[in-house]
Amino acid sequence: MSRLLYQGVEGVPDISESLLSSMKISHPERAQRAEGPALSETDPKLREECGVVAIHGHPDAARQAYLGLYALQHRGQESAGIATADGLHLANIKGMGLVSEIFTDDVLAKLPGQMAIGHTRYSTTGDSALLNAQPIRVDSTKGLIAIAHNGNLVNLGNLRSRLERDGAYFQTTSDSEIIVQLIAHSHANSLVDCIADSLSQVDGAFSIVMMTRDRIFAARDPRGFRPLSMGRIKNPDGPDTIVFASETCAFDLLRATYERDVLPGELVMVTEDGVTSRQYASGIPQSSCIFEHVYFARPDSRIFGRWVQESRDEMGRQLARESGVPADVVVPVPDSGVTAALGYAEEAGIPFRFGLIRNHYVGRTFIEPEQRVRDFGVRLKLNPVRNLLEGKRVILIDDSIIRGTTSRKIVRMVRGAGAKEVHLRISCPPTISPCFYGVDTPRKRDLIAANKSVEEIRRFIEADSLSYLSLDGLLKCCDGGEHNGYCTACYTGNYPTQWVDVEDILPAEVSL
Ligand code: SF4
């Protein structure tokens, strides 16, 4: 049974206060990240930090939010939460674990109301993670507000100290609470003005859903880093249900129709009277995260105006055009390399085969820090299909090389299964710089491509050849969506915001 945190739930003691007093919030997450590697050897993928969902005008809003979060589980598996409101009360339940582990029928029954927001999150573990799980519910001078946030603010240090000087008391170390405190301290006239005022003061990446006792808000940062879409469920007997989600795959499970994306710099408000919207910021060049198309988002989602499946298929095709090599079989590193590998195989006219099988039932309990377990990490997750690989020249398709150690294990595994040649192709450019906008990346000194040439990496991973997709090629594959720019900072080091953590971008030579 997951440990849960209840706030404002009828018949259940509100345990947030006792938790608050027993928890030491002494290490902001950023500091924790700086102390050790963010990614374990057993789970070396870059990780998204959140998915959000909001529901307005549904008799069982909590269950709808649950379904939405279920579809967004790939965006974060460490904690999840749902807050609901019925016009009078605003209840919130969150816990550590998967959405389906936390929200049983009994738990959902404690969340009445026609409105809901939900959040699923990848985070560090421990008590502070439960406290920082979202939605965050704050009883502010503007009334009860619940907020759920996908992304990362980059000017939070300055804002936090200014707010603390003004008397703000923070319950968590989360970026999202800064937004609520800014709302509470705003002198603007109406709540919606206060929210617009607060959003215009924060810099960085945020796709936000927010709820008061009787309203839902959804907003995206002015650069549109993270996706956020709006959909509608037609109700023949009453007003439509309005839904928001990080990705449109959530709409399919809710049987909602995609209506449009929330625009960069837009604040949307949904009340009983309908949907209204305003631009709280404009004129800032868009920089949507291109890595959403490469890896994070599900292929069955449409983000930034494009189908992810189409982008990935095109990345594979472009990779084949840029760095084709004679081979007998194209093999994806599952699951994320599959769509690009299909595109590559079709373009190159080489058979596609599932030569590596992923074990989907590896529990999180295996992700332990002991070296003994670490060495088994890749083998626990992947197993080669010997009869497909033996004696073959194999093209392996993956979406990134972070430290290089996992890629080397996979190359060794394929060769150990009898492959004659192993050629690794990566469906994006080399990752040379960390992300500050909501993706958990190691520091620059730990990124292999920041410290070695492609040839040196090839030798390290023991492949017969190694090629990455070019930046121009990647941009071409993701073109034609919102017709605006992409953030490519992890491939170029050119950050679209001023505020970055200098410590995180020091190259290896300086740190040694
Ligand atoms: S730095 Fe990379 S992962 Fe981060 S927002 Fe930019 S493109 Fe996305």
PDB file of C-alpha atoms in Angstrom, residues 1-10 12-23 25 79-84 90-97 101-103 107 110-111 121 126-138 171-172:
ATOM      1  CA  MET A   1       0.000   0.000   0.000  1.00  0.00           C
ATOM      2  CA  SER A   2       1.445   3.349  -1.008  1.00  0.00           C
ATOM      3  CA  ARG A   3       1.990   5.984   1.631  1.00  0.00           C
ATOM      4  CA  LEU A   4      -0.445   8.797   0.866  1.00  0.00           C
ATOM      5  CA  LEU A   5      -0.657  12.451   1.752  1.00  0.00           C
ATOM      6  CA  TYR A   6      -4.208  13.754   2.280  1.00  0.00           C
ATOM      7  CA  GLN A   7      -5.175  17.415   2.243  1.00  0.00           C
ATOM      8  CA  GLY A   8      -8.711  18.678   2.696  1.00  0.00           C
ATOM      9  CA  VAL A   9     -10.256  15.200   2.326  1.00  0.00           C
ATOM     10  CA  GLU A  10     -13.537  14.819   4.198  1.00  0.00           C
ATOM     11  CA  VAL A  12      -9.580  11.882   6.789  1.00  0.00           C
ATOM     12  CA  PRO A  13      -7.256  13.776   9.102  1.00  0.00           C
ATOM     13  CA  ASP A  14      -5.169  16.245   7.160  1.00  0.00           C
ATOM     14  CA  ILE A  15      -1.666  14.862   7.692  1.00  0.00           C
ATOM     15  CA  SER A  16       0.197  17.523   5.827  1.00  0.00           C
ATOM     16  CA  GLU A  17       1.004  19.482   8.981  1.00  0.00           C
ATOM     17  CA  SER A  18       2.509  16.528  10.854  1.00  0.00           C
ATOM     18  CA  LEU A  19       4.466  15.587   7.773  1.00  0.00           C
ATOM     19  CA  LEU A  20       5.703  19.113   7.456  1.00  0.00           C
ATOM     20  CA  SER A  21       7.024  19.180  10.992  1.00  0.00           C
ATOM     21  CA  SER A  22       8.696  15.779  10.697  1.00  0.00           C
ATOM     22  CA  MET A  23      10.372  16.412   7.360  1.00  0.00           C
ATOM     23  CA  ILE A  25      13.527  20.022   3.602  1.00  0.00           C
ATOM     24  CA  SER A  79       4.743   9.858  -7.559  1.00  0.00           C
ATOM     25  CA  ALA A  80       1.260  10.935  -8.579  1.00  0.00           C
ATOM     26  CA  GLY A  81      -1.559  13.049  -7.213  1.00  0.00           C
ATOM     27  CA  ILE A  82      -5.096  14.194  -7.903  1.00  0.00           C
ATOM     28  CA  ALA A  83      -6.886  17.237  -6.483  1.00  0.00           C
ATOM     29  CA  THR A  84     -10.637  17.717  -6.936  1.00  0.00           C
ATOM     30  CA  LEU A  90     -10.765  21.381  -2.560  1.00  0.00           C
ATOM     31  CA  ALA A  91      -9.306  17.973  -1.676  1.00  0.00           C
ATOM     32  CA  ASN A  92      -5.929  16.599  -2.635  1.00  0.00           C
ATOM     33  CA  ILE A  93      -4.400  13.119  -2.411  1.00  0.00           C
ATOM     34  CA  LYS A  94      -0.915  12.228  -3.539  1.00  0.00           C
ATOM     35  CA  GLY A  95       1.511   9.403  -2.966  1.00  0.00           C
ATOM     36  CA  MET A  96       4.652   7.634  -4.091  1.00  0.00           C
ATOM     37  CA  GLY A  97       4.312   4.993  -6.785  1.00  0.00           C
ATOM     38  CA  GLU A 101      -0.927   1.726  -7.150  1.00  0.00           C
ATOM     39  CA  ILE A 102      -1.954   4.990  -5.476  1.00  0.00           C
ATOM     40  CA  PHE A 103      -5.483   5.474  -6.771  1.00  0.00           C
ATOM     41  CA  VAL A 107      -8.982   6.422  -2.661  1.00  0.00           C
ATOM     42  CA  LYS A 110     -12.549  10.268  -1.334  1.00  0.00           C
ATOM     43  CA  LEU A 111     -12.197  12.796  -4.155  1.00  0.00           C
ATOM     44  CA  ARG A 121       6.170  12.806 -11.621  1.00  0.00           C
ATOM     45  CA  GLY A 126      12.250   9.732   0.243  1.00  0.00           C
ATOM     46  CA  ASP A 127       9.933  11.802   2.341  1.00  0.00           C
ATOM     47  CA  SER A 128      10.778  15.089   0.711  1.00  0.00           C
ATOM     48  CA  ALA A 129       9.692  13.525  -2.583  1.00  0.00           C
ATOM     49  CA  LEU A 130       6.237  12.789  -1.129  1.00  0.00           C
ATOM     50  CA  LEU A 131       5.941  16.311   0.156  1.00  0.00           C
ATOM     51  CA  ASN A 132       7.048  17.676  -3.197  1.00  0.00           C
ATOM     52  CA  ALA A 133       4.693  15.355  -5.090  1.00  0.00           C
ATOM     53  CA  GLN A 134       1.972  17.292  -6.856  1.00  0.00           C
ATOM     54  CA  PRO A 135      -0.623  18.762  -7.061  1.00  0.00           C
ATOM     55  CA  ILE A 136       0.497  21.218  -4.395  1.00  0.00           C
ATOM     56  CA  ARG A 137      -2.438  22.624  -2.422  1.00  0.00           C
ATOM     57  CA  VAL A 138      -1.889  25.978  -0.780  1.00  0.00           C
ATOM     58  CA  GLN A 171       5.901  24.164   2.462  1.00  0.00           C
ATOM     59  CA  THR A 172       7.973  22.476  -0.251  1.00  0.00           C
TER      60      THR A 172
END
